[in-house]
Coordinates of C-alpha atoms and ligand atoms in Angstrom, one line a residue:
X1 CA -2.8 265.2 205.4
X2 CA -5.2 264.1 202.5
X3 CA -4.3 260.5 201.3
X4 CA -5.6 260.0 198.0
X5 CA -6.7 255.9 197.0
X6 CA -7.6 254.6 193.9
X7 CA -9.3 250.8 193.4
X8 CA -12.3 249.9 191.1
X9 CA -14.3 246.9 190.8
X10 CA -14.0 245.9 187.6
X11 CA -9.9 245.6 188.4
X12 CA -11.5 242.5 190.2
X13 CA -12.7 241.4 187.0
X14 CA -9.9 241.4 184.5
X15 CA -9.6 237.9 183.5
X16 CA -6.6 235.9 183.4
X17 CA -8.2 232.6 183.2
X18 CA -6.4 228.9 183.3
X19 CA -2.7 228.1 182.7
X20 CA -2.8 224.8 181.0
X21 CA 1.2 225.3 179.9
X22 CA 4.3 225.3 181.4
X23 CA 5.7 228.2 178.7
X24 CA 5.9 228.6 175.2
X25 CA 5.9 224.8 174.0
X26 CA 5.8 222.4 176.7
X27 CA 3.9 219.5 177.8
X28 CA 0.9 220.7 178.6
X29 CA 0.3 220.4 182.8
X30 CA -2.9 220.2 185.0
X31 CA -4.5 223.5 184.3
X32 CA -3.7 225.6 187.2
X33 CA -5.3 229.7 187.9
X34 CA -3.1 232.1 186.0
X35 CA -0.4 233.2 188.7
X36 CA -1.8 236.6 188.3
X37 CA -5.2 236.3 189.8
X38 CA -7.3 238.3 191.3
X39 CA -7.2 237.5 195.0
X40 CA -4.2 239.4 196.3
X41 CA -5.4 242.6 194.8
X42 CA -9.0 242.0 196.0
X43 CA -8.0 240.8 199.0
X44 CA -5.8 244.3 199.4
X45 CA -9.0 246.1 198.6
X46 CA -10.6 243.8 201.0
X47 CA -8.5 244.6 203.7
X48 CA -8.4 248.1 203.1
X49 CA -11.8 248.4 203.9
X50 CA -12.3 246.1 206.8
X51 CA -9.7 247.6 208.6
X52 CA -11.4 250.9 208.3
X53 CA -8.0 252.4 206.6
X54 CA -10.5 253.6 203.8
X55 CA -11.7 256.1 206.5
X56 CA -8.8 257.9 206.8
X57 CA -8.8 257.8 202.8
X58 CA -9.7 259.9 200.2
X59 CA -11.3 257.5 197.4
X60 CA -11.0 259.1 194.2
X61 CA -13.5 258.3 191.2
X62 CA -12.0 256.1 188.2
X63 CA -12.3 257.5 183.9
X64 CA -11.1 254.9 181.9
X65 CA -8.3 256.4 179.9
X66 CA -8.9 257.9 176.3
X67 CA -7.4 256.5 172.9
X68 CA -5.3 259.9 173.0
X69 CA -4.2 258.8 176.5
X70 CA -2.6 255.6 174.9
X71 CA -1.5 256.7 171.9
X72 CA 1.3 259.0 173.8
X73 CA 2.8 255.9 174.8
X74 CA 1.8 253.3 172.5
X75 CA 1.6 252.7 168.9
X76 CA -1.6 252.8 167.2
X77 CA -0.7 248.9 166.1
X78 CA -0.9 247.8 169.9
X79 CA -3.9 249.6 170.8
X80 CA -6.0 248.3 167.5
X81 CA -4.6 244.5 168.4
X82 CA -5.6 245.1 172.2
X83 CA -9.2 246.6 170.5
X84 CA -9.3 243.1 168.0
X85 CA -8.8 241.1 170.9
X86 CA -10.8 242.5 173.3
X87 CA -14.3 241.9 171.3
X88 CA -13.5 238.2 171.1
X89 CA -15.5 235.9 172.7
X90 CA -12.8 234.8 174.9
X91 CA -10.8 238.2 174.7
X92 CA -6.6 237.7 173.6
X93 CA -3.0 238.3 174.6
X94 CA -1.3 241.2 175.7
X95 CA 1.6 240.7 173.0
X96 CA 4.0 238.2 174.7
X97 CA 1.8 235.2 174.9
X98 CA 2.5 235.4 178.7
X99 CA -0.7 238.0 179.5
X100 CA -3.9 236.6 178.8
X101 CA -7.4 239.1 179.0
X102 CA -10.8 238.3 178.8
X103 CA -13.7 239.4 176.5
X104 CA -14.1 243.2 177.7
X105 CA -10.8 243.1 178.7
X106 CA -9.9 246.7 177.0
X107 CA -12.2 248.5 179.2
X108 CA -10.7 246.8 182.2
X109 CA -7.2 248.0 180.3
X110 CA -8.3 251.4 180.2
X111 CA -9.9 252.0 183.8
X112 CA -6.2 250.9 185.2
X113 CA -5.0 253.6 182.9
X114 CA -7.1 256.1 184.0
X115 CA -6.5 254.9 187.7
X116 CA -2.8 256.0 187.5
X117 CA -4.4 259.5 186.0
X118 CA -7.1 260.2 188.9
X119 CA -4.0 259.6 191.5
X120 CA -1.4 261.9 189.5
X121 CA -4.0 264.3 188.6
X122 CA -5.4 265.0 192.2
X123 CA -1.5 265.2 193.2
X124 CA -0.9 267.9 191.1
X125 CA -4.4 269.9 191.5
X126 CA -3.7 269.6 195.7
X127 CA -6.6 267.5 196.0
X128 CA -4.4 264.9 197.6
X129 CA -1.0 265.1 199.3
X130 CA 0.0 261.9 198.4
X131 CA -2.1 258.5 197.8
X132 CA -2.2 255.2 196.4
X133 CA -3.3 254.0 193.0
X134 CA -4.7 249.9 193.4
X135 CA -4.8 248.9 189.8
X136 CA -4.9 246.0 187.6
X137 CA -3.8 244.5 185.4
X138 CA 0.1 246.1 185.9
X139 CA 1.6 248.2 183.6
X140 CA 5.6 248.6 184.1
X141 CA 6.6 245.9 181.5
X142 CA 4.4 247.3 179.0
X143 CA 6.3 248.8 176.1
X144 CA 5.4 251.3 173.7
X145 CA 4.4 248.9 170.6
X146 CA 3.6 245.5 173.2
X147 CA 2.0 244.6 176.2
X148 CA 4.6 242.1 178.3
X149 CA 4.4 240.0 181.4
X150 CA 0.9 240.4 182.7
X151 CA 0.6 244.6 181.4
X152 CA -1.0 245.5 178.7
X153 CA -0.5 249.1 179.1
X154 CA 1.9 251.7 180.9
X155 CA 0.2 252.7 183.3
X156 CA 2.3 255.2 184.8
X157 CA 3.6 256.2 181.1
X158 CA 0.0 257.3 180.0
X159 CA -0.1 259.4 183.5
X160 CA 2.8 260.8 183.3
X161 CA 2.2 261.8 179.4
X162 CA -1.0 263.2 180.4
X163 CA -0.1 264.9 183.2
X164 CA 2.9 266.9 181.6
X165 CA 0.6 267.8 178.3
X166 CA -1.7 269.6 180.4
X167 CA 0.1 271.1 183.1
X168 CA 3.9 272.6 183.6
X169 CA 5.1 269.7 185.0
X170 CA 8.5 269.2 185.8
X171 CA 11.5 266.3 187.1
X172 CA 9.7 263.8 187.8
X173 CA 11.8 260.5 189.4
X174 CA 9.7 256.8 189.5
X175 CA 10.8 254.9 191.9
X176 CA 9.9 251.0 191.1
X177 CA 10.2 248.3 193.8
X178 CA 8.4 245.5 192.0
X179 CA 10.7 242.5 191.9
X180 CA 10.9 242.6 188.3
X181 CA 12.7 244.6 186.1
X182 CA 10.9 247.9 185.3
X183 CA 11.6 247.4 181.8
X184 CA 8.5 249.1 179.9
X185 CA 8.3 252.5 182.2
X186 CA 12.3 252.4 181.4
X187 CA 11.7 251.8 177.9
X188 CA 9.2 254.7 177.7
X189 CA 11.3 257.6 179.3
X190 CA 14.8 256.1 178.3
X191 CA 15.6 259.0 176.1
X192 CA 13.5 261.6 178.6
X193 CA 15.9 263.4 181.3
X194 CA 12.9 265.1 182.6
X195 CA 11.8 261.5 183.9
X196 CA 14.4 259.3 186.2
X197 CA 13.5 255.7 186.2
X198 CA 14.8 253.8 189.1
X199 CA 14.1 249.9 189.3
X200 CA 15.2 247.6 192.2
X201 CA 14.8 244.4 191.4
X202 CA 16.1 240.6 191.6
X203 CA 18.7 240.3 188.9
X204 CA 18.4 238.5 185.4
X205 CA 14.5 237.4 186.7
X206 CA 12.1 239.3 184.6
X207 CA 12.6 239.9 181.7
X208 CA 15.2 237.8 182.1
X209 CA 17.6 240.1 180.0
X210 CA 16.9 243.7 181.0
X211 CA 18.3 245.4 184.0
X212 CA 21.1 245.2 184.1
X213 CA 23.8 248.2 185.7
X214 CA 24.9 249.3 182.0
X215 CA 21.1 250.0 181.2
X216 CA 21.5 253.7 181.6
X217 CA 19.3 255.5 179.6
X218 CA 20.7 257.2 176.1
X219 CA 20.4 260.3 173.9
X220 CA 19.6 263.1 176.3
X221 CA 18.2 260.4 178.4
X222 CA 22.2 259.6 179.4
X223 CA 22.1 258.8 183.1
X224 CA 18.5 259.2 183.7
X225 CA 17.4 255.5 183.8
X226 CA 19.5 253.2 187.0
X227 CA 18.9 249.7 187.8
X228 CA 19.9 248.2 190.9
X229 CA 19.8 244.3 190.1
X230 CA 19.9 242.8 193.4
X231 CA 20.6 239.4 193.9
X232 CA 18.6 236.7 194.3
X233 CA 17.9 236.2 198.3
X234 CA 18.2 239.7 199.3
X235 CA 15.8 241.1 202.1
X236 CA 15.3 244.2 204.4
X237 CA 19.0 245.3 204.7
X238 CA 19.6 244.9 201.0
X239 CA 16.3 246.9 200.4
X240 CA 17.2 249.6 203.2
X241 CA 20.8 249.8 202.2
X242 CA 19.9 250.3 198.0
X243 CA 17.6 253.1 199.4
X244 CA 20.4 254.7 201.2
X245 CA 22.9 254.4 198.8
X246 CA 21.3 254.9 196.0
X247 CA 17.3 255.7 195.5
X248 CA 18.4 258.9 198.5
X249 CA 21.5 260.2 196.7
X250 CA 19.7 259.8 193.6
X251 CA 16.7 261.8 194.2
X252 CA 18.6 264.5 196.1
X253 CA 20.7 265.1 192.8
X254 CA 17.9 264.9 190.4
X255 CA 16.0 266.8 193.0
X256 CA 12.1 265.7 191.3
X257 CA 8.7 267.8 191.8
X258 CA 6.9 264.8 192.2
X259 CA 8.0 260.6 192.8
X260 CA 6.3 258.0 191.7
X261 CA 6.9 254.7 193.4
X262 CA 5.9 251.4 191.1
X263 CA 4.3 249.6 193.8
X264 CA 4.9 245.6 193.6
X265 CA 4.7 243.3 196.6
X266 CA 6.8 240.6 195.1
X267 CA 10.1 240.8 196.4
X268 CA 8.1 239.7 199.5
X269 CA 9.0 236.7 201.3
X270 CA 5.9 234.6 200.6
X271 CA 5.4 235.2 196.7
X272 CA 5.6 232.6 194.3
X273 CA 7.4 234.5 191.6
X274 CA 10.1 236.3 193.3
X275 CA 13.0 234.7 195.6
X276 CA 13.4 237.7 197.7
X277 CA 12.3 238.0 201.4
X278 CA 11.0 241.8 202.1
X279 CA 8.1 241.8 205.1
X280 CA 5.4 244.0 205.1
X281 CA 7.7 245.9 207.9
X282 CA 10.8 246.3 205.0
X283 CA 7.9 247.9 202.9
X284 CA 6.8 250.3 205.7
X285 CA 10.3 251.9 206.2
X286 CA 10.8 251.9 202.5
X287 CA 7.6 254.0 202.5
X288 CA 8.8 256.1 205.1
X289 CA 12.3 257.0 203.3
X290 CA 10.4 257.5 200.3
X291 CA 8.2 259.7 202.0
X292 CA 11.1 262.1 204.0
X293 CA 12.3 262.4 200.4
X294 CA 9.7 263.4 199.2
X295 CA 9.0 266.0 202.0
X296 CA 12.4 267.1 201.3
X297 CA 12.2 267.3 198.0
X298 CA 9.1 267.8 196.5
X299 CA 6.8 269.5 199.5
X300 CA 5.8 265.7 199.7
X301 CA 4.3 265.0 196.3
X302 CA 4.4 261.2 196.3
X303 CA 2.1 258.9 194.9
X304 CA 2.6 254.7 194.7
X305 CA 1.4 252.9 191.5
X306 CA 0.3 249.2 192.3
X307 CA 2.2 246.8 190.0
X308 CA 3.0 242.8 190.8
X309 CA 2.8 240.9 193.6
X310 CA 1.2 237.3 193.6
X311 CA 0.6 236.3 197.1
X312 CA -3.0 236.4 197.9
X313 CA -1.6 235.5 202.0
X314 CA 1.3 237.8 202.3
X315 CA 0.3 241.2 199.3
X316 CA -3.1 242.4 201.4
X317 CA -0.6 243.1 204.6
X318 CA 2.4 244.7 202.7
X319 CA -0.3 246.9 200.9
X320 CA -1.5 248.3 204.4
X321 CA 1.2 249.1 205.5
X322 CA 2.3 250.9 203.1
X323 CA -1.2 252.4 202.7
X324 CA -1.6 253.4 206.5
X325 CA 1.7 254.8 206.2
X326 CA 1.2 257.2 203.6
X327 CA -1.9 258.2 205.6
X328 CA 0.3 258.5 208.7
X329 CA -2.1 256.2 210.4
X330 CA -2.2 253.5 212.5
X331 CA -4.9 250.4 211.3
X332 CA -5.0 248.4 213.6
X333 CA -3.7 245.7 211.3
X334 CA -1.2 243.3 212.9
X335 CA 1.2 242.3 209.7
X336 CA 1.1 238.6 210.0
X337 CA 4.7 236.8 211.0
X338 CA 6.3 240.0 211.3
X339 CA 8.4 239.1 214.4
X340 CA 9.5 235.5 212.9
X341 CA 10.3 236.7 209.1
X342 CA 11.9 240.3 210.1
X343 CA 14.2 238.6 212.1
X344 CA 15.5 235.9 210.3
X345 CA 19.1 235.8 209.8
X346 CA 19.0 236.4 205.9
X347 CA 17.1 239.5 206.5
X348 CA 20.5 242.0 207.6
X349 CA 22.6 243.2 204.4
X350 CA 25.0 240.9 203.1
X351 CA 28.7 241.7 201.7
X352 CA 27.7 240.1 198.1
X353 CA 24.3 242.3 198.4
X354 CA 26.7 245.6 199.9
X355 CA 29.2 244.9 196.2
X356 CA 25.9 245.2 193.7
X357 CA 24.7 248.1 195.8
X358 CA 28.0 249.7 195.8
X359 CA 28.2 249.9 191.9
X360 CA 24.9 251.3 191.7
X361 CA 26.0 254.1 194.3
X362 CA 28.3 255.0 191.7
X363 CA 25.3 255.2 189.1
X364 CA 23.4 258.1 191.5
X365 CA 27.2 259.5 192.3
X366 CA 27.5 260.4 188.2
X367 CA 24.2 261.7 188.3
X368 CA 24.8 264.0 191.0
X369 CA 27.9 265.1 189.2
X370 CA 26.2 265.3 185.5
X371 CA 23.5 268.1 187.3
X372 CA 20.0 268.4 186.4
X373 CA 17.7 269.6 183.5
X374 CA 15.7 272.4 184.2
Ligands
9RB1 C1 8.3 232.7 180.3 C2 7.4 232.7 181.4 C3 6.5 235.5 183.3 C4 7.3 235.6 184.4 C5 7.2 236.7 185.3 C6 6.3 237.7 185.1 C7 6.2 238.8 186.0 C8 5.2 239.6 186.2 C9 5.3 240.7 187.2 C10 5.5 237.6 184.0 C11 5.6 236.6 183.1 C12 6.6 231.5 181.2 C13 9.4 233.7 180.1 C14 5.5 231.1 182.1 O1 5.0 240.6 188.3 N1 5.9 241.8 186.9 O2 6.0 242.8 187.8 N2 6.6 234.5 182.4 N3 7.4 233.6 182.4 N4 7.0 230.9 180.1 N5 8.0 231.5 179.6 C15 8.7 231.1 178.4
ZN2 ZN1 6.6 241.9 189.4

């Protein structure tokens, strides 16, 4: 079992500076570090390494993606603006006035990018048998002509475009557990049936107005894309019981030759953005599931793609264990609070949580019956 692992310095380096505002126009506040900062991902990378995981890893080498790569996904507009703003002194915005960057910042751009490509393109040459991509910035709210909420590109949408321009690639399903709405990776492949996007995610949080059960792809895209907007509050049962009911049937009726997962830590119980309460343990069996899919599936061709996740405490030990779990290795890594936060009585699946779930089963029961493209 080759585990494949992707991080680079420089994602250390992508500056998101000072927030000196509350949003668009309000009083300003006591400048405060950018909620997406460095440290959880660094400390990941961190951890990663002091644990000795990386030893049982196969570290792949980083090319920052091409102009070509981008332009698959993104209009030429976005790029040149991300260019303009990149040679400023003190670099730009993503497009949304939400995802600051600093001088340089394209390059930074670009080796996340061409993060995602090094961990599909092993994945399909058999260098790996499945791995994990640690990038930043982000990319799943990244659409075509605008970066959005902290990504300035897609990621995963300039791998996948790569991938399936230079080799017969087939289905492929993304699987996105961030705690925001996947909404640029949807975006991307909503009109592709060869590409099944599937997002859990706390409802109505981010974007605010995408996600929601209705959004279901369109054109030949018809059933492709399903959201499961969980609400607010949900934990480990919600999480296990959306993977049963619907990221499982799902996957067995679109029946992929390779799953992504979008990789976010913040439906975890100690970040700051999201008001969901997955432990590092939730993430392990959602790993695992994943993973018996996959072997089911796809002869195991799984890769995770790092997204959010803002807890510089909490992100370094639900990133282990999903790492050492792809590996099929124990770290040695005790997950901090497991025993008090797995067991709180929140954590077991609620009926409100079990109603939401239920109409999303019937999203991967219409895909089962629709069939498959070939
Ligand atoms: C808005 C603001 C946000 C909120 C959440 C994210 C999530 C990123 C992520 C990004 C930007 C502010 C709408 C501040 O982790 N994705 O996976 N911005 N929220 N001001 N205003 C008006
Ligand atoms: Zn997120």
């Amino acid at each position: 079992m080759v585990t494949g692992y992707v991080w680079h310095e420089k994602y250390g380096w992508h500056e998101t500076g000072l927030q000196n505002t509350l949003g668009t126009s309000g009083h300003p506040a006591h400048p405060l570090q950018h909620l997406d900062s460095p440290e959880s991902k660094t400390r990941l990378a961190s951890l990663v390494e002091a644990s000795g995981l990386i030893d049982h890893l196969l570290r792949l080498p980083v090319e920052p993606a091409t102009d070509e790569d981008v332009l698959r996904v993104h209009t030429a507009e976005h790029l040149a603006r991300i260019k303009h703003e990149s040679l400023q002194p003190k670099g730009g915005d993503a497009g949304d006035g939400l995802s600051p960057f600093g001088h340089g910042g394209l390059e930074i751009a670009m080796l996340a990018a061409g993060g995602a490509k090094a961990i599909v393109g092993a994945l399909l040459e058999g260098r790996i048998d499945n791995g994990y991509a640690l990038l930043r910035p982000a990319g799943h709210h990244a659409r075509p002509s605008t970066g959005m909420g902290y990504c300035i590109f897609s990621n995963i949408g300039i791998a996948l475009r790569w991938a399936r321009e230079r080799c017969a690639l087939g289905r492929v399903a993304v699987v996105d557990w961030d705690v925001h709405h996947g909404n640029g990776t949807q975006e991307v492949f909503y009109e592709d049936p060869m590409t099944l996007t599937i997002s859990l995610h706390q409802d109505s949080l981010f974007p605010w107005d995408s996600g929601s059960l209705d959004e279901r792809g369109s054109g030949a895209g018809l059933g492709y894309a399903i959201n499961v907007p969980l609400p607010a509050g949900s934990g480990n049962g919600a999480y296990l019981e959306a993977f049963r009911r619907v990221v499982t049937p799902a996957l067995r009726a679109f029946r992929p030759d390779m799953i992504l997962v979008a990789s976010g830590f913040d439906a975890s119980i100690n970040d700051a953005l999201g008001r969901m309460i997955v432990t590092a343990g939730g993430y392990r069996a959602m790993t695992r599931m994943v993973m018996e899919l996959a072997d089911e599936l796809c002869g195991g061709r799984l890769v995770a793609i790092h997204e959010g996740g803002y807890s510089p405490l909490y992100v370094p030990f639900c990133g282990v264990a999903v790492i050492e779990t792809l590996a099929g290795v124990d770290s040695g890594v005790e997950m901090l609070f497991e025993e008090v936060w797995s067991n709180l009585p929140d954590q077991p699946l609620k009926d409100h949580q079990a109603q939401l779930i239920a109409k999303a089963a019937a999203l991967a029961d219409a895909l089962a019956e629709m069939g498959v493209p070939a």
